[in-house]
Short mmCIF file of C-alpha atoms and ligand atoms in Angstrom, two decimals:
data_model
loop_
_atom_site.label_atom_id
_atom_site.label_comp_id
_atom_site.label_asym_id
_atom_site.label_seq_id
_atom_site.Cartn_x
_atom_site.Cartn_y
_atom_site.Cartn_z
CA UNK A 1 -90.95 40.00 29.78
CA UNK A 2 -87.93 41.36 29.13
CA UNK A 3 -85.55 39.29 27.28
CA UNK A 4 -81.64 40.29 28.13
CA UNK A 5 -78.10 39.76 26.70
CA UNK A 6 -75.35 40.68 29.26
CA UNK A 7 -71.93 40.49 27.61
CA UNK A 8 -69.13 40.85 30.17
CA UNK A 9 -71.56 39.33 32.99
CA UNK A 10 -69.23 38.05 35.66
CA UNK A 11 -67.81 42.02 35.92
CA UNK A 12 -68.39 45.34 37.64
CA UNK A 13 -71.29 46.46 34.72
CA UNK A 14 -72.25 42.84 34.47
CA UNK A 15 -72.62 42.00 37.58
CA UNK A 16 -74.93 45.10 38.70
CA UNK A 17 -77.17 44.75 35.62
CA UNK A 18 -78.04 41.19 37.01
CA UNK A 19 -78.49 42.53 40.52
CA UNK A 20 -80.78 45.17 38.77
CA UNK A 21 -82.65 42.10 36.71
CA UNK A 22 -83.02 40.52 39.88
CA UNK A 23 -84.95 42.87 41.20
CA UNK A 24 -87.28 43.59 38.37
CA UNK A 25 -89.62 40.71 37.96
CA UNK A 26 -90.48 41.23 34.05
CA UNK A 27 -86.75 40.96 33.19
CA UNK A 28 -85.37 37.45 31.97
CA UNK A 29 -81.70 36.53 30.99
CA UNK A 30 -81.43 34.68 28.20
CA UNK A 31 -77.44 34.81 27.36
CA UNK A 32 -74.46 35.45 29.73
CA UNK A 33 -70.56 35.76 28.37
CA UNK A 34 -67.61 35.97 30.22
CA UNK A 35 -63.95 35.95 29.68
CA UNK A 36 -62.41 33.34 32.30
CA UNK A 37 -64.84 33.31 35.13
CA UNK A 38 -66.53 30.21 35.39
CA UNK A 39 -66.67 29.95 38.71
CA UNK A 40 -68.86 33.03 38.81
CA UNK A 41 -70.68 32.35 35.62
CA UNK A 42 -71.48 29.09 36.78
CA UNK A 43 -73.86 30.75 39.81
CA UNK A 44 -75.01 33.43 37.39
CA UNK A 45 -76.06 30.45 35.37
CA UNK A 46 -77.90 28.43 37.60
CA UNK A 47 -79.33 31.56 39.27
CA UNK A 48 -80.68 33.03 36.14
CA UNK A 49 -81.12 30.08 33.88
CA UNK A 50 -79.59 31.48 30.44
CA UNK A 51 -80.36 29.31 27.25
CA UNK A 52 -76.60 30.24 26.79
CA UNK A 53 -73.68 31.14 28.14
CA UNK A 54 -70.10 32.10 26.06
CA UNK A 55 -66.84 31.66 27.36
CA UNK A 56 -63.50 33.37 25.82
CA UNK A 57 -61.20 30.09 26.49
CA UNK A 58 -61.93 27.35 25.05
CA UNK A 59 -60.98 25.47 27.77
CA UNK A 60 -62.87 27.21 30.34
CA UNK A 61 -65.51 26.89 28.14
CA UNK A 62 -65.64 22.97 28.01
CA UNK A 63 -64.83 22.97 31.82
CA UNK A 64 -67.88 24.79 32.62
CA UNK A 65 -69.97 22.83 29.78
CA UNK A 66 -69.30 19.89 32.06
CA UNK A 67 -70.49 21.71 35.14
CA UNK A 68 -73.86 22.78 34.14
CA UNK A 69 -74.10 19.44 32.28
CA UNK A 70 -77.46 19.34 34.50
CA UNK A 71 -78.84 22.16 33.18
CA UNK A 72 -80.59 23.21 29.45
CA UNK A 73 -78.01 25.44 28.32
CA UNK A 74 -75.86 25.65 25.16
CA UNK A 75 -71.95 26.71 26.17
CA UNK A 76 -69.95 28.19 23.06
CA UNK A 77 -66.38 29.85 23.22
CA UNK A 78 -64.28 32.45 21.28
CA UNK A 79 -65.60 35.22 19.25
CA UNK A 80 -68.05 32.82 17.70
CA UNK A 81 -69.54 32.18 21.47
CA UNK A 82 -69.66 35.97 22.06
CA UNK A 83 -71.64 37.06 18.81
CA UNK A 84 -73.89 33.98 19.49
CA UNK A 85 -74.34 35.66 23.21
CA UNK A 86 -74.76 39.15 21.52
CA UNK A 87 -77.14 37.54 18.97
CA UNK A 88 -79.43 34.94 20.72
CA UNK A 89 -82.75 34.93 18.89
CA UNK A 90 -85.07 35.46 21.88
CA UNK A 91 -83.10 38.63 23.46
CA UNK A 92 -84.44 42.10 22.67
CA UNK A 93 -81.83 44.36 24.47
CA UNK A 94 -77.83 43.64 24.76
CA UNK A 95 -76.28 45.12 27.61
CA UNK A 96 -72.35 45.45 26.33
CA UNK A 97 -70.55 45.57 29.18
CA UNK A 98 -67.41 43.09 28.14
CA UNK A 99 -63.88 45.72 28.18
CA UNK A 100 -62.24 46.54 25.33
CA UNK A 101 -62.29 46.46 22.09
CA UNK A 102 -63.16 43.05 22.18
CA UNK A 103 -66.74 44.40 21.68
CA UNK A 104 -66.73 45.61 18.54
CA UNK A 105 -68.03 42.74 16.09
CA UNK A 106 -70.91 41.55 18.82
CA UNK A 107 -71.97 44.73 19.40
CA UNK A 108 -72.30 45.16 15.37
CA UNK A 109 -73.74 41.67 15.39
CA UNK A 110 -76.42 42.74 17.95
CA UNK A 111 -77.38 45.82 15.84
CA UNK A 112 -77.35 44.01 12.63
CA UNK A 113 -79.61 41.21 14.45
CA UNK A 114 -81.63 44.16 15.46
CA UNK A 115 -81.05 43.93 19.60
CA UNK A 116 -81.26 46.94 21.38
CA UNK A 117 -78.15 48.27 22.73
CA UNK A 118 -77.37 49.12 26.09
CA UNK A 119 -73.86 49.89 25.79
CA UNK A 120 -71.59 50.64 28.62
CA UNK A 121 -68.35 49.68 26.46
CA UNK A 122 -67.18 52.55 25.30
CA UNK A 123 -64.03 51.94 23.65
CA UNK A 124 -66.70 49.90 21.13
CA UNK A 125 -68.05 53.42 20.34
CA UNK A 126 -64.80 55.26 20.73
CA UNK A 127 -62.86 53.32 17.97
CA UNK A 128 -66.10 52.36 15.56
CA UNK A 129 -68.92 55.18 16.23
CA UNK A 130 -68.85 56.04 12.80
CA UNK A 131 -69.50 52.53 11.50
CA UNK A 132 -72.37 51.74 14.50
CA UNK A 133 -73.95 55.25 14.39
CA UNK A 134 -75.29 54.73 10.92
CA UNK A 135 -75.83 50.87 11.49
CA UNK A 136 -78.12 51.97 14.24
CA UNK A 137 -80.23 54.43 12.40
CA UNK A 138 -80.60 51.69 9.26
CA UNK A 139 -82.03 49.13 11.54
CA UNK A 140 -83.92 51.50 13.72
CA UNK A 141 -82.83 50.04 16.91
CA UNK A 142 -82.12 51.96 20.17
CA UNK A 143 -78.47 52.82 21.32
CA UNK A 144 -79.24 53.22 25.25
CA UNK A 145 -75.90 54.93 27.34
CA UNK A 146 -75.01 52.96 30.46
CA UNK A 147 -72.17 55.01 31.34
CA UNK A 148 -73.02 57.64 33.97
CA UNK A 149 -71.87 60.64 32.04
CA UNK A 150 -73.94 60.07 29.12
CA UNK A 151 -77.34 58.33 30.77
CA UNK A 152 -77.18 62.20 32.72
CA UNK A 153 -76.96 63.48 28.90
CA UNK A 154 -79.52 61.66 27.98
CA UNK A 155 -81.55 62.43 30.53
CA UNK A 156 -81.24 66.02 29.68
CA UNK A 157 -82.17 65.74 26.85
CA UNK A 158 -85.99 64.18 27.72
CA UNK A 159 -88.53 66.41 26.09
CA UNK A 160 -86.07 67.99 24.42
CA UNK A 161 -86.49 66.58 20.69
CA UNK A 162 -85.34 68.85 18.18
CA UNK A 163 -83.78 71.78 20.28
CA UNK A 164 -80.37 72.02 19.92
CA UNK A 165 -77.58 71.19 22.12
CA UNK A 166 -75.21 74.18 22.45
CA UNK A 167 -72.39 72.47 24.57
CA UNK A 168 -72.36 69.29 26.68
CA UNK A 169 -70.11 70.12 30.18
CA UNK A 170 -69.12 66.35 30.54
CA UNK A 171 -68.13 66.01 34.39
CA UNK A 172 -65.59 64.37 36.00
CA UNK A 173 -63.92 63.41 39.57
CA UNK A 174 -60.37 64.16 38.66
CA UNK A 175 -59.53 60.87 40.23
CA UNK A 176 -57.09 59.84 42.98
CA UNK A 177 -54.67 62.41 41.66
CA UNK A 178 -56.49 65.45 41.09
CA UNK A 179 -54.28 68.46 41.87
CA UNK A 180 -50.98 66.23 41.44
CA UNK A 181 -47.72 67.15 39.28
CA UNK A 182 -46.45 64.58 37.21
CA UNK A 183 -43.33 64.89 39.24
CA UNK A 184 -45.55 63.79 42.06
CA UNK A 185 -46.89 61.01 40.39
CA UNK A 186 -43.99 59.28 38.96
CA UNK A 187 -43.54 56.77 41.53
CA UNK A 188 -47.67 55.82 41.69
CA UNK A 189 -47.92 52.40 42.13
CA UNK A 190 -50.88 50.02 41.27
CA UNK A 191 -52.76 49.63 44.36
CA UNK A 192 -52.26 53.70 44.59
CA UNK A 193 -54.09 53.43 40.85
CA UNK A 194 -56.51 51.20 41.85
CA UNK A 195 -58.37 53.28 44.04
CA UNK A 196 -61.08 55.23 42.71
CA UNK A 197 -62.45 58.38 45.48
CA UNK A 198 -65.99 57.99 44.31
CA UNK A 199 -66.78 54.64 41.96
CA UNK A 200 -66.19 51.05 42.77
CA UNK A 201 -65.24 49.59 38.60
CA UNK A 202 -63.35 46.66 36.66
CA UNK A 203 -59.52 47.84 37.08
CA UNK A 204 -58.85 48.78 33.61
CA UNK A 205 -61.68 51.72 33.81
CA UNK A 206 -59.83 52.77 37.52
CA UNK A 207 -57.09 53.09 36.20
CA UNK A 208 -58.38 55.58 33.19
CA UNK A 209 -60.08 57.50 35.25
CA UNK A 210 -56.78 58.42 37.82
CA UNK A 211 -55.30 59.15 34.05
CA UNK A 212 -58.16 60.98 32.79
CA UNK A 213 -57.97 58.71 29.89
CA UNK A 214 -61.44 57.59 30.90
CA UNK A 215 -62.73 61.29 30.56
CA UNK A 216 -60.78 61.71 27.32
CA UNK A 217 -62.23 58.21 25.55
CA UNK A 218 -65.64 59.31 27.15
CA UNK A 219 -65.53 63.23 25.16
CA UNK A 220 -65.43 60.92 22.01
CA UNK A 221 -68.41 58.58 23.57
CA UNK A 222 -70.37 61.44 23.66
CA UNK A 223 -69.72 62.85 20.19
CA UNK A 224 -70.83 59.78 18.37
CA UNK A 225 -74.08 59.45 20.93
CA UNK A 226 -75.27 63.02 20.52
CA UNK A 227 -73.62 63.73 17.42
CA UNK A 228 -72.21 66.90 18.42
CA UNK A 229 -68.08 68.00 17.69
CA UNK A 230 -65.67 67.62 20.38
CA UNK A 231 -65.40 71.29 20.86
CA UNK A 232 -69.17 71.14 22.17
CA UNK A 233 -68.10 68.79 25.10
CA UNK A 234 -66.40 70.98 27.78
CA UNK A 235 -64.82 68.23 30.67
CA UNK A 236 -65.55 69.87 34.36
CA UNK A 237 -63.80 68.17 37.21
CA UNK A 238 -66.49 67.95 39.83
CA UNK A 239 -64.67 66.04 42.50
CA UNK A 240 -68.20 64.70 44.94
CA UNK A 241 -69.48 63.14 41.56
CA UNK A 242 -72.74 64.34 42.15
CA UNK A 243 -73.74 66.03 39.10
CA UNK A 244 -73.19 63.31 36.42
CA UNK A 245 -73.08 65.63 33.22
CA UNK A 246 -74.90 68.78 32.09
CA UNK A 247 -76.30 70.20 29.14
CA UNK A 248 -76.37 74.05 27.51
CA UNK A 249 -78.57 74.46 25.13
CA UNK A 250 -78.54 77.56 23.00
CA UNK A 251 -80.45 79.97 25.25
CA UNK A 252 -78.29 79.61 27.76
CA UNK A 253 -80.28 77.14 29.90
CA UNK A 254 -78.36 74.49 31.39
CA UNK A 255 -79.93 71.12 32.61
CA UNK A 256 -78.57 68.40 34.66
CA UNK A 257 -78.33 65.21 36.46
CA UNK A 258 -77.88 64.39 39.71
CA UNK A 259 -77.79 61.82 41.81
CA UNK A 260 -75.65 59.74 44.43
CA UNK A 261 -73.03 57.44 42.36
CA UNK A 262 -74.59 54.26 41.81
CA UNK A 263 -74.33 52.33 38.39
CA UNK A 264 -77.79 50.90 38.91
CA UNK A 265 -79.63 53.77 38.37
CA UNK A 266 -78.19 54.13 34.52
CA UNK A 267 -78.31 50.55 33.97
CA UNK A 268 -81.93 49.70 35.09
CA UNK A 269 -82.97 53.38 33.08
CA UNK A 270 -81.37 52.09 30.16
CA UNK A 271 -83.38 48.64 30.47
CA UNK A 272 -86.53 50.32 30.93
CA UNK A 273 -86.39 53.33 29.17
CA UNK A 274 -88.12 55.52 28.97
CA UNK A 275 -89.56 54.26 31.79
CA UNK A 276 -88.08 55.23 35.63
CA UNK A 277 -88.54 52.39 38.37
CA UNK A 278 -88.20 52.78 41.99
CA UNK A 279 -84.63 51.92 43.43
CA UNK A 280 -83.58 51.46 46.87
CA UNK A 281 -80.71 52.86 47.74
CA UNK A 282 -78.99 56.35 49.10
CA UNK A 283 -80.77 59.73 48.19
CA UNK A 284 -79.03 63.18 48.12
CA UNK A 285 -78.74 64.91 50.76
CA UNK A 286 -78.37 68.50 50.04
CA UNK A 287 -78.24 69.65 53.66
CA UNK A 288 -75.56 67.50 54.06
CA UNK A 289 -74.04 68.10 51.35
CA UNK A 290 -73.96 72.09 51.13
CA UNK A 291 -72.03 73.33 48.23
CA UNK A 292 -70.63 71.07 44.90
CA UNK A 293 -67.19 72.69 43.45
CA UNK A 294 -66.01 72.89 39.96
CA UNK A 295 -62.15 73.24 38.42
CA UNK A 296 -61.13 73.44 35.27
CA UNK A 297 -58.79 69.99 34.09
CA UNK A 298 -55.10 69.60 34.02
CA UNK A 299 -54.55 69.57 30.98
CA UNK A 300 -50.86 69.75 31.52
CA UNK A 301 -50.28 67.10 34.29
CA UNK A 302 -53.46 64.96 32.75
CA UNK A 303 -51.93 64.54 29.12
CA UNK A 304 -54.27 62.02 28.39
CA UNK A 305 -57.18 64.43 27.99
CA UNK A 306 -55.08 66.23 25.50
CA UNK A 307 -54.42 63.59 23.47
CA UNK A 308 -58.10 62.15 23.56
CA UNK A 309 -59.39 65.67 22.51
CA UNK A 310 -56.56 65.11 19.51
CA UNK A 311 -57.36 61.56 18.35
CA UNK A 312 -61.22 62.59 17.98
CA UNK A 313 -60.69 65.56 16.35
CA UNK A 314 -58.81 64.18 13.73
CA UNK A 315 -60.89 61.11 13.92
CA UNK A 316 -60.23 58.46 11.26
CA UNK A 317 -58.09 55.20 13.14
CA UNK A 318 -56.46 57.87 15.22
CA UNK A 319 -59.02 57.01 18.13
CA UNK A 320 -58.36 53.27 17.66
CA UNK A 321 -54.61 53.89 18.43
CA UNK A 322 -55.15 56.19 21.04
CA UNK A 323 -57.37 53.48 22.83
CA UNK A 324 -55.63 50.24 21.36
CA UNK A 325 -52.13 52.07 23.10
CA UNK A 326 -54.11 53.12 26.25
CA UNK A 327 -55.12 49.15 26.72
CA UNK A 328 -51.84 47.72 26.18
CA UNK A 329 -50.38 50.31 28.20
CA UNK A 330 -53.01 49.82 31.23
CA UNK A 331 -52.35 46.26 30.57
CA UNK A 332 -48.50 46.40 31.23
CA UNK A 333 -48.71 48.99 34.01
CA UNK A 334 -51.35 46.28 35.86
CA UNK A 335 -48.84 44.00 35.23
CA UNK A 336 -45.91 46.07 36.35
CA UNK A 337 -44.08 46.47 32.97
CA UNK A 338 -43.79 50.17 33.33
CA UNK A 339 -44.44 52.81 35.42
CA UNK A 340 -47.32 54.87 36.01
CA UNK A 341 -46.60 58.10 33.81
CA UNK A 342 -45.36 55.91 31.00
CA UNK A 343 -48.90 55.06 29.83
CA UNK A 344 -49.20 58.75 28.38
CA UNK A 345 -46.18 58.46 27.09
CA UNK A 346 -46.97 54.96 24.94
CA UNK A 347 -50.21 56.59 23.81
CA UNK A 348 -48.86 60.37 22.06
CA UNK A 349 -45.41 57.58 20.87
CA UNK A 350 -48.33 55.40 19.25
CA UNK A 351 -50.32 58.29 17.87
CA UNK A 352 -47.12 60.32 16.49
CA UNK A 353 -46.10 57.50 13.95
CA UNK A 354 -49.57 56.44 12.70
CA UNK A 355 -50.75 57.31 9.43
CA UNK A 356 -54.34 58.00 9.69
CA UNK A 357 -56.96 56.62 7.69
CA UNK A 358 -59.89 57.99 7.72
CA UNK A 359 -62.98 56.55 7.87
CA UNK A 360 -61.38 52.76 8.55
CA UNK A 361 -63.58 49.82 7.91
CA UNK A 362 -63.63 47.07 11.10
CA UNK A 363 -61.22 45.22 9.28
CA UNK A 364 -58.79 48.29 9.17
CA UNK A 365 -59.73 49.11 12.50
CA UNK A 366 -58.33 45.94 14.14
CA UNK A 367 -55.68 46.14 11.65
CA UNK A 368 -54.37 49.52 13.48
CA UNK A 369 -55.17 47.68 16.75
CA UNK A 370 -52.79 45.05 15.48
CA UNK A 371 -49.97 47.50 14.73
CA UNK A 372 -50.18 49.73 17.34
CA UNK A 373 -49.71 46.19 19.87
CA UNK A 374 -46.80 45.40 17.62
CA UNK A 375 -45.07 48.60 17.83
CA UNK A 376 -45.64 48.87 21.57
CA UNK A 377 -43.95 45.53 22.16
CA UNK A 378 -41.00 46.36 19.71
CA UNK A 379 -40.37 49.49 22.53
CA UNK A 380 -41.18 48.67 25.82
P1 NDP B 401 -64.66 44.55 34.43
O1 NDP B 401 -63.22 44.36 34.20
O2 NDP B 401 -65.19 44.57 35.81
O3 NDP B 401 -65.46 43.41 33.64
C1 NDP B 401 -65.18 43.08 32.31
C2 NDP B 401 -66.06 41.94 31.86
O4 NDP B 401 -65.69 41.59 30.52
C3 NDP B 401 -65.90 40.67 32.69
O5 NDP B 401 -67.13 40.01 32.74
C4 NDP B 401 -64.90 39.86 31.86
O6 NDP B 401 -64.97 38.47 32.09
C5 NDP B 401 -65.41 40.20 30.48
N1 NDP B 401 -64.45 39.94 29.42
C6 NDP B 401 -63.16 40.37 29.37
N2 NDP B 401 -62.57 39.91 28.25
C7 NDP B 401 -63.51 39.16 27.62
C8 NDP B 401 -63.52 38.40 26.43
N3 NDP B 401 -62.43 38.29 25.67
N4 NDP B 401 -64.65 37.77 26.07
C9 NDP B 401 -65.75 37.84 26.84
N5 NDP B 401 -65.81 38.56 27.97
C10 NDP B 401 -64.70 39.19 28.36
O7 NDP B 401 -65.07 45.87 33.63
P2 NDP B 401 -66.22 46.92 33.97
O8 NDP B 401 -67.50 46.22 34.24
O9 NDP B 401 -65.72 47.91 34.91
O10 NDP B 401 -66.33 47.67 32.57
C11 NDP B 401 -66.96 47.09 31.44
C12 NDP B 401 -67.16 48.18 30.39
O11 NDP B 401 -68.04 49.15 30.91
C13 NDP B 401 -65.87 48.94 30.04
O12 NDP B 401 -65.90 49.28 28.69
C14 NDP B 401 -65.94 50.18 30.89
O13 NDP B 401 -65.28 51.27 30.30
C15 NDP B 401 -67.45 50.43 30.90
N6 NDP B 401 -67.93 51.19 32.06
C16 NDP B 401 -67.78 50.70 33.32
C17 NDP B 401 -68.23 51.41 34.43
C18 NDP B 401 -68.13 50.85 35.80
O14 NDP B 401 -68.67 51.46 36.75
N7 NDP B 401 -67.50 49.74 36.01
C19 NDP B 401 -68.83 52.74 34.27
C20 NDP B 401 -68.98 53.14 32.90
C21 NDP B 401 -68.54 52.40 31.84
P3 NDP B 401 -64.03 37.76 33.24
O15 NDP B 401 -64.53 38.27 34.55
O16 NDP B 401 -64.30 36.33 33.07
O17 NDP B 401 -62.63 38.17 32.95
MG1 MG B 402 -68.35 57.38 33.10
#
């Protein structure tokens, strides 16, 4: 059997890698966490049978302890209920798929408790790769990409031990608002946002990828994963999403992924790695489809790709406050705070006045999250 953590259950991720559990009869659940959802964790619950389950609130948390009174599970809250989750002695693999930053400490709890990691939050990676890297190695466990992009990577790179990667070409959609001016998008409204051409996701990810913010936080995703620099990874918009990332080694070969857009297919090889399952579901068609087209990114209109590339160069806490500014500034724009074009604007503000330091412990780390909140709130 498989034994399975699913942190951030009840959402887009979450809910897919049970519908992929589901389907695989060697694969039990054995802890669920949520944020508010209890109506939905409650099913998951009695559907899957978790020894337990971790709810953010408090609250929620004893208002779903009293609905599964019937059952044999343990309910816990907080950050103490999500390491538990990301911890639970019987689980072997930890599928982080909670949003935010919110997943740093479980994810380094599941490491240290030596859990396998299949990690589809990448701002974890994005603000503390150089902390969880290392922590990986030292406890030998594996650190198995969810995220399209860098399952196609890895992929790639099967059979390939030891050769060198010369460049990774990360693709990406572009988004809703590929081939717009900022003047155009000034006015963009949520629901606009919220609608991805290609993926179906939770709304914060939507709304990085129509800013290319996703792409940007994803360039750093794949430095720490295949420890190459961010000049190596070369973003190409590929608007039918049907190659999901490439790799150029250094004779020139390039090798890739494709495949119809469908989360399963990196979540269920990332649970059974290395082995590949069958999967229902859509095929290619290339008859149909007949030609894929590439562009370079706009750079210009698409500032957030800029300012990704700038936060992991210099590296340090300068990718915390590029992502701790991107989710308060998603936040606000969700909640109609500010407008659309503003978010790039709170991120380079954010970056411009923080003093770097490099190599931040997690304590530091949330410490720059911290400040970079309280600065955004003093402003807008
Ligand atoms: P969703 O918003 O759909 O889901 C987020 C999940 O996290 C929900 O289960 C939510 O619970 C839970 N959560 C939020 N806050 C807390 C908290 N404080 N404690 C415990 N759980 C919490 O996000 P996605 O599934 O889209 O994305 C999850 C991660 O995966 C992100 O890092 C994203 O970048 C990454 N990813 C997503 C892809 C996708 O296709 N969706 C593709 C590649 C990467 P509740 O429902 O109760 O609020
Ligand atoms: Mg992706």
């Amino acid at each position: 059997m498989k034994k399975i953590a699913v942190l951030g259950s009840t959402g887009s991720i979450g809910t897919q890698t049970l519908e992929v559990a589901e389907q695989n009869q060697d694969m039990e659940i054995t802890a669920l966490a949520a944020g508010s959802n209890i109506r939905l964790l409650e099913q998951q619950i009695r559907k899957f049978r978790p020894r337990l389950a971790a709810v953010w609130s408090e609250e929620k948390a004893r208002e779903l302890k009293a609905a599964v009174a019937d059952l044999d599970v343990r309910v816990e809250s907080g950050m103490d209920g999500l390491i538990a989750a990301a911890t639970e002695s019987s689980a072997q693999i930890v599928v982080t798929a909670v949003v935010g930053m919110i997943g740093i400490r479980p994810t380094i709890a599941a490491i240290q408790a030596g859990k396998d990691i299949a990690l589809a939050n990448k701002e974890t990676l994005v603000t503390a790769g150089h902390l969880i890297i290392p922590m990986v190695k030292e406890k030998g466990v594996r650190l198995l990409p969810v995220d399209s992009e860098h399952s196609a990577i890895f992929q790639c790179l099967n059979g390939e031990r030891g050769n060198r990667i010369s460049k990774i070409l990360l693709t990406a959609s572009g988004g809703p608002f590929r081939g717009r001016t900022k003047e155009q998008m000034k006015d963009i409204r949520v629901e606009d946002a919220l609608k991805h051409p290609n993926w179906s996701m939770g709304q914060k990810i939507t709304i990085d990828s129509s800013t290319m913010v996703n792409k940007g936080l994803e360039v750093m995703e794949a430095k720490w994963l295949f420890g190459v620099e961010m000049d190596q990874v070369q973003v190409v918009v590929q608007p039918q999403s049907v190659i999901h990332s490439m790799v150029e080694f250094e004779d020139g070969a390039v090798m890739a992924q494709l495949g119809t857009p469908d989360m399963k297919l990196p979540i269920q090889y990332a649970l059974c790695y290395p082995e590949r399952r069958p999967m229902a579901g859509e095929r290619l068609d290339f008859w149909k489809l007949k030609e894929i087209r590439f562009e370079e990114p706009d750079f210009e209109n698409f500032p957030g790709l800029s300012l990704a590339y700038k936060a992991g160069k210099t590296g340090g806490s300068l990718p915390t406050v590029f992502n701790a500014a991107n989710e308060r500034a998603v936040s606000m724009f969700l909640n109609r705070k500010i407008g659309y074009l503003t978010i790039a604007e709170i991120i380079e503000s954010a970056m411009a006045r923080h003093k770097v330091i490099p190599d931040p412990t997690v304590d530091q780390i949330l410490e720059a999250e911290r400040e970079t909140y309280d600065y955004i709130e003093s402003r807008w």
